[in-house]
Short mmCIF file of C-alpha atoms in Angstrom, two decimals:
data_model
loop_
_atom_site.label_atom_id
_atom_site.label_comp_id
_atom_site.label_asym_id
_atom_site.label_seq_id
_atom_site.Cartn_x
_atom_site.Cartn_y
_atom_site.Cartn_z
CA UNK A 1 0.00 0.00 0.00
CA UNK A 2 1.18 3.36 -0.76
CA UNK A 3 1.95 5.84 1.94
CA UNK A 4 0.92 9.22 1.06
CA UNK A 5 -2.96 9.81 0.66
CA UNK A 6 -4.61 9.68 -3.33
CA UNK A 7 -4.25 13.67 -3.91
CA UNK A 8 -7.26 15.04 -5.86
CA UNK A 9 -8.14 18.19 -7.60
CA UNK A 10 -11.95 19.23 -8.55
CA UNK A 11 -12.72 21.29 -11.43
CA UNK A 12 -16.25 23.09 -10.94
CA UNK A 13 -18.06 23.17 -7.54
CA UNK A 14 -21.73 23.14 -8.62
CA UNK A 15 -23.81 20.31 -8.21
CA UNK A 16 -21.71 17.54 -8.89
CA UNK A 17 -18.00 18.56 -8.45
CA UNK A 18 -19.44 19.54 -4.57
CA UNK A 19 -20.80 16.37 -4.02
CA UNK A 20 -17.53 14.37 -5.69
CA UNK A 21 -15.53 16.90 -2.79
CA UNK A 22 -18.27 15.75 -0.04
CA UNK A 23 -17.93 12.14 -0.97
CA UNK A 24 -14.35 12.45 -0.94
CA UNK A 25 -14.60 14.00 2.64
CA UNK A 26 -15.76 10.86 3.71
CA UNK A 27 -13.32 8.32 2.49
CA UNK A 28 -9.90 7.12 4.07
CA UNK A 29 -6.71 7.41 2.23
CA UNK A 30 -7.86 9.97 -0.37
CA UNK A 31 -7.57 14.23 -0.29
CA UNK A 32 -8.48 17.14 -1.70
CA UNK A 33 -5.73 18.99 -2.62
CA UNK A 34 -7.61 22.35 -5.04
CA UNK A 35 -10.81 23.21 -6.13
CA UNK A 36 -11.51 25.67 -9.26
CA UNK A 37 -14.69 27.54 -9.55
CA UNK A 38 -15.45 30.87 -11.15
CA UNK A 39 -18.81 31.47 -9.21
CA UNK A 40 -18.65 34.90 -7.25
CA UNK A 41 -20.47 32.63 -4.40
CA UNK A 42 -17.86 30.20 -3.98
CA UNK A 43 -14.78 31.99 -4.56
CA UNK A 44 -12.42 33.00 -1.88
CA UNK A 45 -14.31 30.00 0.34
CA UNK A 46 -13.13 26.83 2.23
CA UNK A 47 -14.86 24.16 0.64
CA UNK A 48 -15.52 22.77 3.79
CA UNK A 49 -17.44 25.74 4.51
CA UNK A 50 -19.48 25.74 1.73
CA UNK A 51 -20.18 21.62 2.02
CA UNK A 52 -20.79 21.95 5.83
CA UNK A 53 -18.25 19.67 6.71
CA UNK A 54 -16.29 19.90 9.56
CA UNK A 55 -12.54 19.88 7.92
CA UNK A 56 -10.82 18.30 10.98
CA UNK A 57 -7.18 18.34 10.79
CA UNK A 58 -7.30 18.37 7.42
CA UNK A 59 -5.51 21.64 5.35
CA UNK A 60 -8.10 23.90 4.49
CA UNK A 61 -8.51 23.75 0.64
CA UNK A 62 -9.99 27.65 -0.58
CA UNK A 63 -11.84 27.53 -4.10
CA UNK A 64 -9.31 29.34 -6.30
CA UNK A 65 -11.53 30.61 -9.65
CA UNK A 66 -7.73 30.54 -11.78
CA UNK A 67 -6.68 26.56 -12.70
CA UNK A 68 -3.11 28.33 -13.45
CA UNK A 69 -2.70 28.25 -9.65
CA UNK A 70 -4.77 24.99 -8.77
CA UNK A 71 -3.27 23.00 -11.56
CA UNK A 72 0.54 22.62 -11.32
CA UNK A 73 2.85 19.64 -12.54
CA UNK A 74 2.31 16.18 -11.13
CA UNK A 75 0.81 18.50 -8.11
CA UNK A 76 -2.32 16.03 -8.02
CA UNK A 77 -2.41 12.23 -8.62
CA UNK A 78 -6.14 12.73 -10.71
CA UNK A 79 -8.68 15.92 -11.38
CA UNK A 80 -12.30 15.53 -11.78
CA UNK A 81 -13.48 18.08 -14.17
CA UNK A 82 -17.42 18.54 -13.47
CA UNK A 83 -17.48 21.30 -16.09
CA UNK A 84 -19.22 20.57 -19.61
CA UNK A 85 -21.11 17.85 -21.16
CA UNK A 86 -19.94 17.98 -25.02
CA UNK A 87 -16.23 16.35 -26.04
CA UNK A 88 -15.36 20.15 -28.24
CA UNK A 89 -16.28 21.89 -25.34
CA UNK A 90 -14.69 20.22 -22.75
CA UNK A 91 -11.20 19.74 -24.89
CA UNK A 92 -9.20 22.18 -24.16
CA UNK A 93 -10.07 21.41 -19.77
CA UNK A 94 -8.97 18.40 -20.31
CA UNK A 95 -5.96 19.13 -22.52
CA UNK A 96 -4.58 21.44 -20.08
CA UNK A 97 -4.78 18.97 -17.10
CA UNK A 98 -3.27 16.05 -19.21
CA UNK A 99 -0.28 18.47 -20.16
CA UNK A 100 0.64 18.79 -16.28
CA UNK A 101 0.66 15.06 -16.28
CA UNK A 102 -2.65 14.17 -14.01
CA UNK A 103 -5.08 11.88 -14.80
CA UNK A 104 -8.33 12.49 -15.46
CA UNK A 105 -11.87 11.94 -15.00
CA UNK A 106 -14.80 13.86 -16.77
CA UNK A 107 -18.41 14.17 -16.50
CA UNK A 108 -19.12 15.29 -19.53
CA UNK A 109 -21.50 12.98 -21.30
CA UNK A 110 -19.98 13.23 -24.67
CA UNK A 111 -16.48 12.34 -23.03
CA UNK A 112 -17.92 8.60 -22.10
CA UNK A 113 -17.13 7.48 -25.93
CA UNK A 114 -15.77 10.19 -27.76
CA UNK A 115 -14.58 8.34 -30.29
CA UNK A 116 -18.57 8.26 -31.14
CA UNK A 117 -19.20 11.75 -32.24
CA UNK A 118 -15.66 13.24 -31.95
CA UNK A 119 -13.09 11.03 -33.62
CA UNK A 120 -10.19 13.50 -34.22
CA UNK A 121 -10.58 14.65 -30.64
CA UNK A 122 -10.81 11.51 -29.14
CA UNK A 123 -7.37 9.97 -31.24
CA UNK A 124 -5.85 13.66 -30.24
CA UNK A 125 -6.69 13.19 -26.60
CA UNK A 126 -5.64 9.48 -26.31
CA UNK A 127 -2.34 10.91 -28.14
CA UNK A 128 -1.81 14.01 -25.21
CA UNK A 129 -2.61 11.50 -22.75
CA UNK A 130 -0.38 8.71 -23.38
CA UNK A 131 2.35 11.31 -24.38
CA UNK A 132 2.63 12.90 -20.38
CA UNK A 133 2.29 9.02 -19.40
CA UNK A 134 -1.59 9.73 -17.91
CA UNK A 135 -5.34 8.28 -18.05
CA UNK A 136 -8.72 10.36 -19.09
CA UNK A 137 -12.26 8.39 -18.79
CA UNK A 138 -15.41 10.02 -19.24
CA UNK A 139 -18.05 8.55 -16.68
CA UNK A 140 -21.01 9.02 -14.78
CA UNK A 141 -24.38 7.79 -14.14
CA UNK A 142 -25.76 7.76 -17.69
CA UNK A 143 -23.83 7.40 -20.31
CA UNK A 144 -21.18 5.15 -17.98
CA UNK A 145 -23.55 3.08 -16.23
CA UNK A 146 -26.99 2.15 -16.45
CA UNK A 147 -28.04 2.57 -20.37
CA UNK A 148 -24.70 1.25 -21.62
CA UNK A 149 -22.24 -0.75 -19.13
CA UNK A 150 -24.96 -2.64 -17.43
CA UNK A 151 -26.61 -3.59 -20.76
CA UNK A 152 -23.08 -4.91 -22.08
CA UNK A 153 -22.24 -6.81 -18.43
CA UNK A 154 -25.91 -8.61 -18.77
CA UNK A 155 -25.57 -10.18 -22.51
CA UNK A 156 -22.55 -11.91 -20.62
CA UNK A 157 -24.86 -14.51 -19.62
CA UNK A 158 -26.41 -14.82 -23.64
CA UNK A 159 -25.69 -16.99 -26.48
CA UNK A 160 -27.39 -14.73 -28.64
CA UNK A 161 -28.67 -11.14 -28.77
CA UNK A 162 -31.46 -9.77 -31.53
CA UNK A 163 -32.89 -6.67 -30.01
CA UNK A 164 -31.81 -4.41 -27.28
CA UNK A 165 -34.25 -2.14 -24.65
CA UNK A 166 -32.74 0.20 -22.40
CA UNK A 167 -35.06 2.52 -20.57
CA UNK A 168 -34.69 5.05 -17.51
CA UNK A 169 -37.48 7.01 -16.03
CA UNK A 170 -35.95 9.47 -14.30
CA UNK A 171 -36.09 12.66 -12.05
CA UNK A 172 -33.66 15.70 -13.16
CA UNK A 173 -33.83 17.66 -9.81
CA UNK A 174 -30.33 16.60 -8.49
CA UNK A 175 -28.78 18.28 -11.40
CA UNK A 176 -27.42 21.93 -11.60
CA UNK A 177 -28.62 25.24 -13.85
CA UNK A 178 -26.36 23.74 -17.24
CA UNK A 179 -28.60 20.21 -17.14
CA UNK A 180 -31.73 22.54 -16.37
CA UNK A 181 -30.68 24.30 -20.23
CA UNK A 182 -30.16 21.41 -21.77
CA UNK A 183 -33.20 20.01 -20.72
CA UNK A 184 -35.36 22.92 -21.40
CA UNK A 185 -36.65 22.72 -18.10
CA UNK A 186 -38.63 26.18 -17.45
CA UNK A 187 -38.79 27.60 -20.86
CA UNK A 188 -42.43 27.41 -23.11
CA UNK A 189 -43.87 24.48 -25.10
CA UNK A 190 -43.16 26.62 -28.28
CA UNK A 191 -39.84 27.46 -27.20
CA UNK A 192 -39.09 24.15 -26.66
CA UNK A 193 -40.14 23.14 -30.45
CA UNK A 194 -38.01 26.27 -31.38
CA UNK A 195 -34.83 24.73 -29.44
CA UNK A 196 -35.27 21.32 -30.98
CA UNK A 197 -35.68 22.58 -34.10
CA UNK A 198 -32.54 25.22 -34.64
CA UNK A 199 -30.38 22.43 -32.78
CA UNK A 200 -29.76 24.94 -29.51
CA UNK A 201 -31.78 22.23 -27.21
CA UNK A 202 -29.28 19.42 -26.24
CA UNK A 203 -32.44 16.93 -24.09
CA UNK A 204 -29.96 14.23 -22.91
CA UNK A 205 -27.09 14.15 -24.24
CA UNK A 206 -25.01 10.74 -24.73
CA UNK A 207 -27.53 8.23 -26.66
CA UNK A 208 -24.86 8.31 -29.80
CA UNK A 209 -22.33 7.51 -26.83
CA UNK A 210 -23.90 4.52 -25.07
CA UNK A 211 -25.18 3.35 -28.71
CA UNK A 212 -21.78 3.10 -30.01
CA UNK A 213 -20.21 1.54 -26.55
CA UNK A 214 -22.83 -1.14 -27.04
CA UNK A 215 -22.42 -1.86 -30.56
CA UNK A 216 -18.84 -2.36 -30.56
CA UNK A 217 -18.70 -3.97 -27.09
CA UNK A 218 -20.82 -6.77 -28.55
CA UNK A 219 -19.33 -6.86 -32.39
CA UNK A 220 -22.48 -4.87 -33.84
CA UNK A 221 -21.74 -2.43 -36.63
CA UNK A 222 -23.90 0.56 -35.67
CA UNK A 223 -24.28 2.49 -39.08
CA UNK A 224 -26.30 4.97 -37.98
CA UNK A 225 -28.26 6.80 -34.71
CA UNK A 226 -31.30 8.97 -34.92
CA UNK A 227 -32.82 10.40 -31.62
CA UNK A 228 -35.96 12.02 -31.15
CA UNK A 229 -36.69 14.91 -28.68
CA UNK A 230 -40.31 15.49 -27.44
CA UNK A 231 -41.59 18.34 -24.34
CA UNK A 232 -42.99 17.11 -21.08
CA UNK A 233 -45.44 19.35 -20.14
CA UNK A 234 -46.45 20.14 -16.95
CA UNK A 235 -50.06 20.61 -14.69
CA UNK A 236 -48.56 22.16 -11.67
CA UNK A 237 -45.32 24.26 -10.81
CA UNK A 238 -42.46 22.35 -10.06
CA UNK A 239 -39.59 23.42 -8.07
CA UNK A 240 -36.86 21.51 -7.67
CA UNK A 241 -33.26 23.02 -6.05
CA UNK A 242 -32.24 24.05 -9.54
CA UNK A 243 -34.85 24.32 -11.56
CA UNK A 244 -38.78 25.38 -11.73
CA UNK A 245 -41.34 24.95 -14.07
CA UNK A 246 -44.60 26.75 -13.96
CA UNK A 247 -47.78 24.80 -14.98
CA UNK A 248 -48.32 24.71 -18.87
CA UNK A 249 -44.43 24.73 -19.26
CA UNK A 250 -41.52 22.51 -20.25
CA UNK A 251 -40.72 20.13 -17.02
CA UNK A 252 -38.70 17.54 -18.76
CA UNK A 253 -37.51 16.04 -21.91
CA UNK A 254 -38.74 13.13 -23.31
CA UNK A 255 -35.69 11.35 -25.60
CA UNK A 256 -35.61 8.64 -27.47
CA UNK A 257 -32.95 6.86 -30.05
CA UNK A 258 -32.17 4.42 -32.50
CA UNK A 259 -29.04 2.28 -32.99
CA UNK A 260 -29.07 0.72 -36.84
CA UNK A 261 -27.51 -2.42 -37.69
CA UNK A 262 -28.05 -3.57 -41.26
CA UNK A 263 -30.82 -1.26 -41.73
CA UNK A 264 -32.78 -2.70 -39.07
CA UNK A 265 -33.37 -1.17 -35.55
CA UNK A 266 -31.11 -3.06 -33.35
CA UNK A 267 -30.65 -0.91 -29.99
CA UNK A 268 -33.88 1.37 -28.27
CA UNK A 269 -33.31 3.87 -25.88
CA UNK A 270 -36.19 5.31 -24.10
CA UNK A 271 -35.27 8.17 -21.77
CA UNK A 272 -38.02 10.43 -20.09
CA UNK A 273 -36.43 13.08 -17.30
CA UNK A 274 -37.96 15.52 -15.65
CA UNK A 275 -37.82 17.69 -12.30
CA UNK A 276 -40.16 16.60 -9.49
CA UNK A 277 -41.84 13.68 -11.87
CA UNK A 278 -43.34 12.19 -8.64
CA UNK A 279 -45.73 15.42 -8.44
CA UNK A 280 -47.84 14.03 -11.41
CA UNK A 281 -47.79 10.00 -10.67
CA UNK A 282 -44.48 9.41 -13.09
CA UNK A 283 -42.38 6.78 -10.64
CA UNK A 284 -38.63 6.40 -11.57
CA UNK A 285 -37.34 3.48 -12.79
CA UNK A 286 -34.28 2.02 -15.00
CA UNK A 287 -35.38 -1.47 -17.18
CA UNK A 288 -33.28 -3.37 -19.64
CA UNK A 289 -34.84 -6.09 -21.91
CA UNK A 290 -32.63 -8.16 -24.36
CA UNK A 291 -34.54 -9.90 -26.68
CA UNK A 292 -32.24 -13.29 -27.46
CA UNK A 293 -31.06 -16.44 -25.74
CA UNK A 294 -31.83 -16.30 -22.45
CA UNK A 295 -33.98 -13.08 -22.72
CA UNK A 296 -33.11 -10.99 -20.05
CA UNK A 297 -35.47 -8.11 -18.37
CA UNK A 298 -34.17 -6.17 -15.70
CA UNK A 299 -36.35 -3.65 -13.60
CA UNK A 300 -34.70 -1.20 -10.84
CA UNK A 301 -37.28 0.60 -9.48
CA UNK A 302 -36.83 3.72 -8.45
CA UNK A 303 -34.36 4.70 -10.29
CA UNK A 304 -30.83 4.79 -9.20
CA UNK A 305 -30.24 8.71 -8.24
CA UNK A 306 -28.81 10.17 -11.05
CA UNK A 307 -26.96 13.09 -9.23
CA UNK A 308 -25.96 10.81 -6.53
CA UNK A 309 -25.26 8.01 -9.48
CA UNK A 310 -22.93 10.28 -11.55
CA UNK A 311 -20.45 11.94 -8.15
CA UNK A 312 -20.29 7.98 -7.17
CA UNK A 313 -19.13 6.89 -9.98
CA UNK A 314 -16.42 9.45 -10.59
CA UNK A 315 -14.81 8.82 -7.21
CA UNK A 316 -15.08 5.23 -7.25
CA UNK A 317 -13.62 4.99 -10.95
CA UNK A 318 -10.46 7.35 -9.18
CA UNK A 319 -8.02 3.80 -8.60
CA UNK A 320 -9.04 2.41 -11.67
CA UNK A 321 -7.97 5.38 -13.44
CA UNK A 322 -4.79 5.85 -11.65
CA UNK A 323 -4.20 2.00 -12.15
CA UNK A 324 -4.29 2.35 -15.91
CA UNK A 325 -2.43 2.39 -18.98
CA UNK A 326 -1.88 5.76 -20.27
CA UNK A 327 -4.12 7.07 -22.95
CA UNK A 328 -8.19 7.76 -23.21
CA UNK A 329 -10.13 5.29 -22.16
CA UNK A 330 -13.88 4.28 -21.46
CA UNK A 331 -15.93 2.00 -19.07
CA UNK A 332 -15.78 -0.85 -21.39
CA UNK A 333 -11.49 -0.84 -20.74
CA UNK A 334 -11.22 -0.47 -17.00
CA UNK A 335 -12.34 -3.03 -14.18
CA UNK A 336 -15.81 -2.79 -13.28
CA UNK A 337 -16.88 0.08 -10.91
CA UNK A 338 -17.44 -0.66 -7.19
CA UNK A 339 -17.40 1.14 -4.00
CA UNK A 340 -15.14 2.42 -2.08
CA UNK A 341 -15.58 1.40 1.27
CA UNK A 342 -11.93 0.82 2.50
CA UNK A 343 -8.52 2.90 2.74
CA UNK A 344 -8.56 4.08 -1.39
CA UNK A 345 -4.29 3.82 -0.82
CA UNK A 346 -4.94 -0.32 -0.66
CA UNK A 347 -6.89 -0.12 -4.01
CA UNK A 348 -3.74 1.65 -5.88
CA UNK A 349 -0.85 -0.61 -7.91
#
């Protein structure tokens, strides 16, 4: 085991890079060594202050709004970068911190299998990685988890697969302001159809992601993706601690897509989110059918958290990460996620 303590460096406080650093509070064997966050309320703070943890005798750790100063050479063993959700965006984050020779984890959906949407990027990013002799994975709840590395684990146990389901029914009110806009959570039903139409409206982003990870973790040629985008519309205001939607406006997205194979319809995803769904009888739920030898159905019910889902799995993917080969990888390279419920130090090669 090593001796000195996992060092760990969080880029954006919102939603989910605060609750990665309140996790990470809680763990043996692991610290916080910087935090980067622009927002006027944060700066200048000790994160412990802001999480309402009590720090202990651990260093206090002040939200610094310049990465010049967080991010330093080899200063950090890993950064989670809770910043963006699309690959183009998110490149030049994650460029700088694999320069200063730190691994890296993001959340940003498109960043679970660039190679997807963004194959220059992706082949440039494995390149930068492997060149300062570091790891980058793109994670989270969904894409990461439940609508495309749980699908893959369960045809283990298949001779044969013919038709893939996955579907999660789930609540967006863990999620901060930037999920809230891509969701079109808030805005009108005709703004909505406006957003979908002149491409500014992102609904969930990742189904060309999980599709892909799914085709070519099973040997399926996906040709193409379509995905479809329609408003859910709401009786009653909804609040939730980032968003609100007043009755007769846009509470949730309802997304579906297509994976192709042969010009036939080989992988459905069915994704309805929304804040607060419970107010109007819409129960959370994640189900995966398989049509092929042995079918398999699967039914979680409610649905894992997502905001809970996505910080869990970027701290417990940190060893496996660290543990790796240089270059970009996804979930379908590394060991299987699993919690960390020991010293993290023991879990490190």
């Amino acid at each position: 085991m090593r001796n000195e303590n996992v060092k760990v460096v969080i880029w954006g406080f919102g939603a989910m890079g605060s609750g990665m650093a309140k996790m990470l509070a809680s763990k043996t064997g692991v610290e916080i060594v910087g935090v980067c966050d622009r927002h006027e309320a944060r700066v200048g703070k000790d994160i412990y202050e802001i999480l309402g943890v009590d720090r202990g005798d651990r260093p206090s750790v002040i939200v610094n709004p310049n990465i010049e100063e967080v991010l330093t050479e080899k200063c950090a063993d890993i950064c989670l970068c809770a910043t963006d959700s699309f690959t183009a965006k998110a490149f030049p984050r994650l460029k700088f911190v694999l320069e200063k020779k730190i691994n890296v984890i993001s959340t940003a959906e498109e960043m679970s299998y660039p190679q997807s949407q963004n194959p220059e990027l992706a082949a440039e990013l494995d390149k930068i990685a492997k060149e300062n002799g570091v790891s980058i994975l793109g994670t989270g709840i969904n894409p990461g988890l439940i609508m495309d590395l749980l699908v893959v684990i369960l045809t283990g146990c298949m001779t044969d697969v013919t038709h893939i389901e996955a579907k999660r029914v789930n609540s967006l009110s863990p999620f901060g302001p930037a999920v809230m806009e891509e969701q079109g959570v808030g805005i009108t039903v005709d703004e909505f159809n406006a957003g979908v139409a002149d491409g500014s409206l992102a609904g969930h982003v990742g189904f060309a992601e999980s599709i892909r990870m799914i085709g070519d973790a099973i040997g399926w040629d996906v040709e193409k993706y379509e995905t479809q985008m329609k408003p859910i519309v709401t009786n009653v205001d909804r609040k939730s601690p980032y968003g609100f939607a007043a009755a007769g406006n846009v509470a949730g997205v309802n997304m579906t897509g297509q994976g192709f194979v042969n010009g036939e319809v080989k992988i459905d995803m069915i994704h309805p989110q929304q804040i607060e769904p419970e107010m109007e009888g819409t129960f959370t739920g994640d189900y995966v059918t398989i049509k092929g030898t042995p079918e398999v159905n699967m039914s979680i019910r409610p649905e894992v958290e997502g905001g809970l889902g996505t910080i869990a799995m970027c701290v417990n993917m940190i060893p496996q990460v660290i543990n790796a080969d240089p270059g970009l990888k996804t979930m379908l390279d590394l060991p299987v996620p699993r919690a960390i419920m020991g010293d993290m130090r023991k879990m490190i090669k």
